Short mmCIF file of C-alpha atoms in Angstrom, two decimals:
data_model
loop_
_atom_site.label_atom_id
_atom_site.label_comp_id
_atom_site.label_asym_id
_atom_site.label_seq_id
_atom_site.Cartn_x
_atom_site.Cartn_y
_atom_site.Cartn_z
CA MET A 645 -51.25 -24.99 -5.60
CA ASN A 646 -54.93 -24.59 -6.30
CA GLU A 647 -56.94 -22.57 -3.80
CA HIS A 648 -59.88 -24.97 -4.06
CA PHE A 649 -57.94 -28.10 -3.10
CA ARG A 650 -58.43 -29.54 0.38
CA PRO A 651 -56.89 -32.63 1.98
CA VAL A 652 -58.96 -35.82 1.74
CA ALA A 653 -59.04 -38.03 4.84
CA SER A 654 -57.24 -41.34 4.49
CA GLU A 655 -60.43 -43.39 4.83
CA HIS A 656 -62.03 -41.51 1.94
CA ALA A 657 -59.08 -41.59 -0.44
CA SER A 658 -60.04 -44.82 -2.25
CA ARG A 659 -63.44 -43.35 -2.98
CA LEU A 660 -61.80 -40.86 -5.34
CA ILE A 661 -61.38 -43.63 -7.94
CA ASN A 662 -64.27 -45.87 -6.85
CA HIS A 663 -66.30 -45.06 -9.96
CA GLY A 664 -63.60 -45.85 -12.50
CA PRO A 665 -62.34 -42.53 -13.82
CA THR A 666 -59.44 -42.28 -16.22
CA VAL A 667 -56.41 -40.95 -14.33
CA LEU A 668 -53.16 -39.19 -15.08
CA VAL A 669 -50.20 -41.08 -13.64
CA THR A 670 -47.40 -38.75 -12.59
CA SER A 671 -43.88 -39.78 -11.68
CA ALA A 672 -40.40 -38.44 -11.18
CA ASP A 673 -36.92 -39.68 -10.41
CA GLY A 674 -34.00 -37.36 -9.92
CA GLY A 675 -34.39 -34.65 -12.56
CA ARG A 676 -36.70 -36.73 -14.76
CA ARG A 677 -40.48 -36.54 -14.64
CA ASN A 678 -43.45 -37.77 -16.64
CA VAL A 679 -47.21 -37.88 -16.94
CA MET A 680 -49.32 -40.45 -18.80
CA ALA A 681 -52.99 -41.36 -18.93
CA ALA A 682 -54.28 -44.66 -17.56
CA ALA A 683 -57.78 -46.05 -17.86
CA TRP A 684 -57.03 -49.14 -15.78
CA SER A 685 -56.94 -48.43 -12.07
CA MET A 686 -59.05 -49.37 -9.06
CA PRO A 687 -59.05 -49.28 -5.29
CA VAL A 688 -58.26 -52.59 -3.59
CA GLU A 689 -58.76 -51.50 0.05
CA PHE A 690 -60.35 -48.62 1.94
CA THR A 691 -58.30 -48.81 5.17
CA PRO A 692 -55.42 -48.50 4.68
CA PRO A 693 -56.19 -46.93 1.31
CA ARG A 694 -54.60 -49.05 -1.38
CA VAL A 695 -54.93 -49.04 -5.13
CA ALA A 696 -53.90 -51.04 -8.18
CA VAL A 697 -53.01 -49.52 -11.54
CA VAL A 698 -51.89 -51.12 -14.78
CA ILE A 699 -48.75 -49.51 -16.22
CA ASP A 700 -47.10 -51.18 -19.18
CA LYS A 701 -43.55 -52.28 -18.35
CA ARG A 702 -42.28 -50.67 -21.58
CA THR A 703 -43.34 -47.16 -20.56
CA TYR A 704 -41.14 -44.37 -19.29
CA THR A 705 -43.57 -43.95 -16.39
CA ARG A 706 -42.95 -47.52 -15.27
CA GLU A 707 -39.20 -46.90 -15.39
CA LEU A 708 -39.54 -43.83 -13.17
CA ILE A 709 -41.90 -45.56 -10.74
CA THR A 710 -39.64 -48.56 -10.41
CA ALA A 711 -36.73 -46.24 -9.68
CA SER A 712 -38.52 -43.92 -7.23
CA GLY A 713 -41.08 -46.25 -5.62
CA ALA A 714 -43.75 -43.56 -5.88
CA PHE A 715 -46.35 -42.12 -8.24
CA GLY A 716 -49.35 -39.84 -8.34
CA LEU A 717 -52.86 -40.50 -9.62
CA CYS A 718 -54.41 -37.20 -10.73
CA ILE A 719 -58.06 -37.25 -11.77
CA PRO A 720 -58.67 -35.00 -14.77
CA GLY A 721 -61.92 -33.12 -15.12
CA ALA A 722 -63.85 -32.99 -18.39
CA ALA A 723 -62.06 -29.79 -19.40
CA LEU A 724 -58.84 -31.82 -19.67
CA VAL A 725 -60.13 -34.46 -22.07
CA ASP A 726 -57.86 -33.36 -24.93
CA LEU A 727 -54.84 -33.12 -22.64
CA THR A 728 -55.58 -36.55 -21.17
CA HIS A 729 -55.67 -38.11 -24.59
CA ALA A 730 -52.54 -36.23 -25.66
CA VAL A 731 -50.41 -37.37 -22.71
CA GLY A 732 -51.71 -40.90 -23.27
CA SER A 733 -50.51 -40.88 -26.87
CA ALA A 734 -46.88 -39.74 -26.64
CA SER A 735 -43.89 -41.05 -24.69
CA GLY A 736 -42.12 -38.99 -22.07
CA ARG A 737 -38.87 -40.45 -23.30
CA ASP A 738 -39.14 -38.14 -26.29
CA ILE A 739 -40.52 -34.96 -24.72
CA ASP A 740 -41.16 -33.41 -21.31
CA LYS A 741 -44.93 -33.50 -21.47
CA PHE A 742 -45.30 -30.99 -18.61
CA ALA A 743 -43.33 -28.41 -20.61
CA ARG A 744 -44.86 -29.38 -23.95
CA HIS A 745 -48.40 -28.80 -22.71
CA GLY A 746 -47.74 -26.11 -20.11
CA ILE A 747 -48.87 -28.34 -17.24
CA ALA A 748 -48.22 -26.85 -13.80
CA ALA A 749 -47.25 -29.39 -11.16
CA ARG A 750 -46.96 -29.04 -7.40
CA THR A 751 -44.73 -31.25 -5.29
CA GLY A 752 -46.48 -33.98 -3.33
CA PRO A 753 -46.44 -33.42 0.44
CA ALA A 754 -45.44 -36.96 1.39
CA LEU A 755 -43.21 -38.30 -1.37
CA GLY A 756 -42.39 -35.34 -3.58
CA VAL A 757 -44.29 -36.70 -6.57
CA PRO A 758 -45.34 -34.09 -9.17
CA LEU A 759 -49.10 -33.57 -8.84
CA ILE A 760 -51.50 -31.73 -11.13
CA GLU A 761 -54.26 -29.60 -9.64
CA SER A 762 -55.28 -27.21 -12.40
CA GLY A 763 -58.24 -28.78 -14.21
CA CYS A 764 -58.14 -31.87 -12.02
CA ALA A 765 -60.77 -32.92 -9.51
CA ALA A 766 -58.38 -34.65 -7.12
CA TRP A 767 -55.06 -36.41 -6.70
CA LEU A 768 -53.65 -39.32 -4.73
CA GLU A 769 -49.97 -39.58 -3.83
CA CYS A 770 -48.99 -43.25 -3.74
CA ARG A 771 -46.12 -45.35 -2.44
CA LEU A 772 -45.45 -48.43 -4.57
CA ILE A 773 -45.79 -51.77 -2.79
CA ARG A 774 -43.22 -53.94 -4.51
CA GLU A 775 -44.92 -56.98 -6.02
CA PRO A 776 -42.52 -58.29 -8.65
CA HIS A 777 -44.75 -61.13 -9.86
CA THR A 778 -47.89 -59.10 -10.58
CA GLU A 779 -45.84 -56.22 -11.96
CA ASP A 780 -44.25 -58.65 -14.38
CA ALA A 781 -47.18 -60.93 -15.24
CA TYR A 782 -49.99 -58.36 -15.40
CA ASP A 783 -48.26 -54.96 -15.42
CA THR A 784 -50.29 -54.39 -12.26
CA CYS A 785 -48.73 -52.12 -9.65
CA PHE A 786 -50.11 -52.06 -6.11
CA ALA A 787 -49.61 -49.01 -3.94
CA GLU A 788 -50.63 -47.40 -0.69
CA VAL A 789 -52.15 -43.92 -0.79
CA VAL A 790 -50.14 -41.73 1.58
CA ALA A 791 -51.76 -38.36 0.83
CA ALA A 792 -54.80 -37.18 -1.13
CA ALA A 793 -56.60 -33.95 -1.88
CA ALA A 794 -59.59 -32.85 -3.91
CA ASP A 795 -61.18 -29.74 -5.32
CA GLU A 796 -63.86 -28.91 -2.78
CA ARG A 797 -66.19 -27.77 -5.55
CA ILE A 798 -66.72 -31.42 -6.57
CA PHE A 799 -65.52 -33.58 -3.64
CA ALA A 800 -66.04 -32.52 -0.04
CA ASN A 801 -66.57 -34.27 3.29
CA GLY A 802 -65.73 -37.60 1.72
CA HIS A 803 -68.33 -37.41 -1.04
CA TRP A 804 -68.43 -36.61 -4.74
CA SER A 805 -71.00 -34.03 -5.79
CA PHE A 806 -71.73 -33.91 -9.51
CA ARG A 807 -73.79 -30.84 -10.33
CA ASP A 808 -74.62 -28.56 -13.23
CA ASP A 809 -72.20 -25.95 -11.88
CA ASN A 810 -69.10 -28.20 -11.91
CA LEU A 811 -69.30 -29.90 -15.32
CA ALA A 812 -65.71 -28.98 -16.17
CA LEU A 813 -64.42 -30.89 -13.13
CA GLN A 814 -66.55 -33.99 -13.65
CA THR A 815 -64.58 -37.16 -14.19
CA ILE A 816 -64.01 -38.75 -17.59
CA HIS A 817 -64.04 -42.43 -18.43
CA HIS A 818 -62.23 -43.75 -21.49
CA LEU A 819 -64.19 -45.90 -23.93
CA GLY A 820 -61.22 -46.37 -26.25
CA GLY A 821 -59.79 -44.53 -29.24
CA GLY A 822 -60.03 -41.08 -27.71
CA ASN A 823 -63.71 -41.37 -26.89
CA PHE A 824 -64.65 -40.65 -23.29
CA VAL A 825 -67.88 -40.44 -21.38
CA ARG A 826 -68.30 -37.91 -18.64
CA ALA A 827 -69.73 -39.06 -15.33
CA GLY A 828 -73.26 -37.85 -15.81
CA GLY A 829 -76.40 -37.47 -13.74
CA VAL A 830 -76.50 -38.98 -10.28
CA LEU A 831 -78.76 -41.98 -9.76
CA ARG A 832 -79.67 -42.74 -6.18
CA ALA A 833 -80.49 -46.41 -5.56
CA GLN A 834 -83.78 -47.10 -3.81
CA PRO A 835 -84.30 -50.14 -1.57
CA LEU A 836 -85.94 -53.12 -3.27
CA MET B 771 -81.18 -65.49 -23.67
CA ASN B 772 -81.71 -61.95 -24.85
CA GLU B 773 -82.37 -61.44 -28.55
CA HIS B 774 -80.19 -58.33 -28.62
CA PHE B 775 -77.04 -59.99 -27.30
CA ARG B 776 -74.23 -60.72 -29.73
CA PRO B 777 -70.82 -62.29 -29.11
CA VAL B 778 -67.95 -59.84 -28.53
CA ALA B 779 -64.62 -60.67 -30.17
CA SER B 780 -61.86 -61.66 -27.78
CA GLU B 781 -59.74 -58.61 -28.60
CA HIS B 782 -62.62 -56.27 -27.72
CA ALA B 783 -63.69 -57.97 -24.49
CA SER B 784 -61.53 -55.89 -22.14
CA ARG B 785 -63.02 -52.74 -23.60
CA LEU B 786 -66.35 -53.65 -21.99
CA ILE B 787 -64.99 -52.56 -18.59
CA ASN B 788 -62.38 -50.05 -19.82
CA HIS B 789 -64.37 -47.08 -18.50
CA GLY B 790 -64.84 -48.36 -14.97
CA PRO B 791 -68.47 -49.47 -14.71
CA THR B 792 -69.84 -51.16 -11.61
CA VAL B 793 -70.35 -54.86 -12.38
CA LEU B 794 -72.39 -57.77 -11.10
CA VAL B 795 -70.17 -60.72 -10.22
CA THR B 796 -71.95 -64.02 -10.81
CA SER B 797 -70.77 -67.41 -9.61
CA ALA B 798 -71.90 -70.97 -9.04
CA ASP B 799 -70.59 -74.21 -7.67
CA GLY B 800 -72.59 -77.39 -7.73
CA GLY B 801 -76.15 -76.40 -6.87
CA ARG B 802 -75.13 -73.11 -5.25
CA ARG B 803 -75.09 -69.77 -7.05
CA ASN B 804 -74.73 -66.12 -6.23
CA VAL B 805 -74.61 -62.58 -7.56
CA MET B 806 -73.00 -59.54 -5.93
CA ALA B 807 -72.09 -56.03 -7.03
CA ALA B 808 -68.47 -54.92 -7.36
CA ALA B 809 -67.21 -51.43 -8.05
CA TRP B 810 -63.56 -52.47 -8.16
CA SER B 811 -62.62 -54.16 -11.41
CA MET B 812 -60.39 -53.33 -14.35
CA PRO B 813 -58.84 -54.87 -17.44
CA VAL B 814 -55.17 -55.76 -17.16
CA GLU B 815 -54.56 -56.94 -20.74
CA PHE B 816 -56.28 -56.71 -24.12
CA THR B 817 -54.80 -59.83 -25.77
CA PRO B 818 -55.40 -62.28 -24.26
CA PRO B 819 -58.23 -60.46 -22.49
CA ARG B 820 -57.54 -60.49 -18.78
CA VAL B 821 -59.15 -58.68 -15.89
CA ALA B 822 -58.70 -58.07 -12.18
CA VAL B 823 -61.55 -57.75 -9.70
CA VAL B 824 -61.55 -57.21 -5.95
CA ILE B 825 -63.75 -59.69 -4.09
CA ASP B 826 -63.57 -59.75 -0.32
CA LYS B 827 -62.38 -63.11 0.99
CA ARG B 828 -65.26 -63.21 3.48
CA THR B 829 -67.94 -63.19 0.79
CA TYR B 830 -70.00 -66.12 -0.43
CA THR B 831 -69.04 -65.16 -3.98
CA ARG B 832 -65.37 -65.62 -3.17
CA GLU B 833 -66.12 -69.06 -1.72
CA LEU B 834 -67.94 -70.11 -4.90
CA ILE B 835 -65.23 -68.69 -7.19
CA THR B 836 -62.46 -70.42 -5.26
CA ALA B 837 -64.35 -73.70 -5.54
CA SER B 838 -65.33 -73.40 -9.21
CA GLY B 839 -62.45 -71.41 -10.68
CA ALA B 840 -64.87 -69.30 -12.70
CA PHE B 841 -67.07 -66.22 -12.52
CA GLY B 842 -69.06 -63.82 -14.64
CA LEU B 843 -68.88 -60.03 -14.85
CA CYS B 844 -72.26 -58.70 -15.94
CA ILE B 845 -72.53 -54.98 -16.66
CA PRO B 846 -75.81 -53.55 -15.41
CA GLY B 847 -77.54 -50.77 -17.28
CA ALA B 848 -78.98 -47.73 -15.52
CA ALA B 849 -82.36 -49.44 -15.23
CA LEU B 850 -80.78 -51.91 -12.81
CA VAL B 851 -79.38 -49.38 -10.36
CA ASP B 852 -81.68 -50.45 -7.52
CA LEU B 853 -81.04 -54.13 -8.16
CA THR B 854 -77.30 -53.53 -8.28
CA HIS B 855 -77.35 -51.82 -4.93
CA ALA B 856 -79.62 -54.51 -3.47
CA VAL B 857 -77.41 -57.44 -4.48
CA GLY B 858 -74.42 -55.51 -3.16
CA SER B 859 -76.03 -55.13 0.27
CA ALA B 860 -77.11 -58.69 1.17
CA SER B 861 -75.20 -61.96 1.41
CA GLY B 862 -76.01 -64.93 -0.78
CA ARG B 863 -75.35 -67.15 2.20
CA ASP B 864 -78.71 -66.05 3.57
CA ILE B 865 -80.84 -65.94 0.44
CA ASP B 866 -80.76 -66.97 -3.23
CA LYS B 867 -80.59 -63.48 -4.70
CA PHE B 868 -81.62 -64.68 -8.16
CA ALA B 869 -84.87 -66.04 -6.74
CA ARG B 870 -85.38 -63.16 -4.31
CA HIS B 871 -85.23 -60.56 -7.07
CA GLY B 872 -86.55 -62.61 -9.97
CA ILE B 873 -83.29 -62.42 -11.88
CA ALA B 874 -83.17 -64.62 -14.98
CA ALA B 875 -79.79 -66.18 -15.67
CA ARG B 876 -78.49 -68.00 -18.71
CA THR B 877 -75.67 -70.52 -18.58
CA GLY B 878 -72.29 -69.33 -19.82
CA PRO B 879 -71.19 -70.98 -23.07
CA ALA B 880 -67.62 -71.72 -21.97
CA LEU B 881 -67.70 -72.41 -18.24
CA GLY B 882 -71.36 -72.72 -17.30
CA VAL B 883 -71.33 -69.57 -15.14
CA PRO B 884 -74.77 -67.98 -14.57
CA LEU B 885 -74.94 -64.80 -16.66
CA ILE B 886 -77.48 -61.98 -16.59
CA GLU B 887 -78.66 -60.43 -19.83
CA SER B 888 -81.96 -58.76 -19.00
CA GLY B 889 -81.20 -55.13 -18.17
CA CYS B 890 -77.47 -55.63 -18.66
CA ALA B 891 -75.34 -54.10 -21.39
CA ALA B 892 -72.85 -56.95 -21.59
CA TRP B 893 -71.22 -59.87 -19.80
CA LEU B 894 -67.79 -61.48 -19.61
CA GLU B 895 -67.32 -65.13 -18.64
CA CYS B 896 -64.01 -65.48 -16.81
CA ARG B 897 -61.67 -68.28 -15.77
CA LEU B 898 -59.84 -67.55 -12.53
CA ILE B 899 -56.05 -67.45 -12.76
CA ARG B 900 -54.93 -68.75 -9.40
CA GLU B 901 -52.78 -66.14 -7.67
CA PRO B 902 -52.83 -67.04 -3.97
CA HIS B 903 -50.69 -64.12 -2.82
CA THR B 904 -52.71 -61.29 -4.40
CA GLU B 905 -55.98 -63.02 -3.57
CA ASP B 906 -54.90 -63.10 0.04
CA ALA B 907 -53.09 -59.77 0.40
CA TYR B 908 -55.36 -57.55 -1.72
CA ASP B 909 -58.51 -59.65 -2.32
CA THR B 910 -57.59 -59.16 -5.99
CA CYS B 911 -58.56 -61.98 -8.34
CA PHE B 912 -57.05 -62.17 -11.82
CA ALA B 913 -58.88 -63.96 -14.59
CA GLU B 914 -58.90 -64.61 -18.31
CA VAL B 915 -62.02 -63.73 -20.28
CA VAL B 916 -63.06 -66.83 -22.21
CA ALA B 917 -66.35 -65.56 -23.66
CA ALA B 918 -68.13 -62.22 -23.87
CA ALA B 919 -71.30 -60.79 -25.34
CA ALA B 920 -73.04 -57.44 -25.43
CA ASP B 921 -76.40 -55.91 -26.24
CA GLU B 922 -75.94 -54.65 -29.78
CA ARG B 923 -78.06 -51.61 -29.01
CA ILE B 924 -75.19 -50.15 -26.94
CA PHE B 925 -72.02 -52.08 -27.91
CA ALA B 926 -71.41 -53.23 -31.47
CA ASN B 927 -68.38 -53.83 -33.69
CA GLY B 928 -66.08 -53.44 -30.72
CA HIS B 929 -67.35 -50.01 -29.68
CA TRP B 930 -69.66 -48.55 -27.06
CA SER B 931 -72.34 -46.21 -28.35
CA PHE B 932 -74.03 -44.06 -25.70
CA ARG B 933 -77.06 -42.35 -27.18
CA ASP B 934 -80.32 -40.78 -26.11
CA ASP B 935 -82.18 -43.90 -27.21
CA ASN B 936 -80.30 -46.33 -24.95
CA LEU B 937 -80.23 -44.53 -21.59
CA ALA B 938 -81.56 -47.58 -19.73
CA LEU B 939 -78.58 -49.65 -20.85
CA GLN B 940 -75.91 -47.06 -20.11
CA THR B 941 -73.38 -48.13 -17.53
CA ILE B 942 -73.42 -47.03 -13.92
CA HIS B 943 -70.46 -46.10 -11.74
CA HIS B 944 -70.67 -46.30 -7.97
CA LEU B 945 -69.70 -43.21 -5.97
CA GLY B 946 -70.39 -44.89 -2.63
CA GLY B 947 -73.40 -45.22 -0.35
CA GLY B 948 -75.85 -46.18 -3.09
CA ASN B 949 -75.08 -43.14 -5.21
CA PHE B 950 -74.14 -43.84 -8.80
CA VAL B 951 -73.38 -41.75 -11.82
CA ARG B 952 -74.46 -42.85 -15.26
CA ALA B 953 -71.94 -42.72 -18.07
CA GLY B 954 -73.10 -39.56 -19.69
CA GLY B 955 -72.44 -37.60 -22.86
CA VAL B 956 -69.59 -38.67 -25.09
CA LEU B 957 -66.56 -36.39 -25.27
CA ARG B 958 -64.31 -36.90 -28.24
CA ALA B 959 -60.71 -35.85 -27.60
CA GLN B 960 -59.20 -33.48 -30.15
CA PRO B 961 -55.48 -33.45 -30.98
CA LEU B 962 -53.45 -30.83 -29.11
#
């Protein structure tokens, strides 16, 4: 548990991934657990909060999600860029990546999914919506967000706040090959 | 046509939206055309390049895409933040947003979709893959990318290059309510 984490209201949960951050997908089934990185996720609905995430059918994560019907999306801050790349480059079939990298996980309040708070800006605990065709044809898994929380130093009252004093928590966005960009300065659109 | 645009190889096309930028969705059918902003898109496959994008079934864009079976994803640079918000806030049923905002469009080489180059970093011309269930249940449209191009000043040889000399072309990521973050400094992951 991280003292800075606060629950995020259901109607604000989709906003946590609105801007396209790379996420850590966490999963567990029985005594097995895993974490992998995923660049391909998006909201599909605000109310109820629903998301889609692409998880290759050959991965250990997909096996655990299919078995448990649940997963977590944890949003790593910039300080976790090396860890994010590392857990995206090795299979959990071979090692317990939580133990290997000393990753602390809490248990999700709704579904018992392992969730990462240390170094992360937020997490979403998700219940898989079974869609066999899209899971098979596009590796695309739809899910409903049943709980969410965020570090209040960067997301509070339903809004992100990117500032000079929270650089380490700012979201990262994968360009490919281990290169990320950090969500940078805020641009406020003006009416045309 | 923009002199800086170069074709992007099929196997690199999905990488154009790998990091979660807000996109402009362009569409046309017969003499009708439209452009809207969308924060919710993602790749679902590298080869063949396929994408998913959420487009509300009540929108004019969705009507044109359903009729034509095609759309464009144009990736606005930071200089277009106001335009992006503007075309995301008005319906094309009421006005021709290209004319209203003086947006120049070229015709897509594969499907004839209107595509925006001026101020954009890249575009993808997409053929809708009909998926009635996910279109209805999640407003999620799957598509195959049949052509792509990018401004060589920011994407070349299959790679993004975010530098101090191309700030105006750097991608924008919508936080909600007209607030965007620009893809900022590059972080290169180091092995753990």
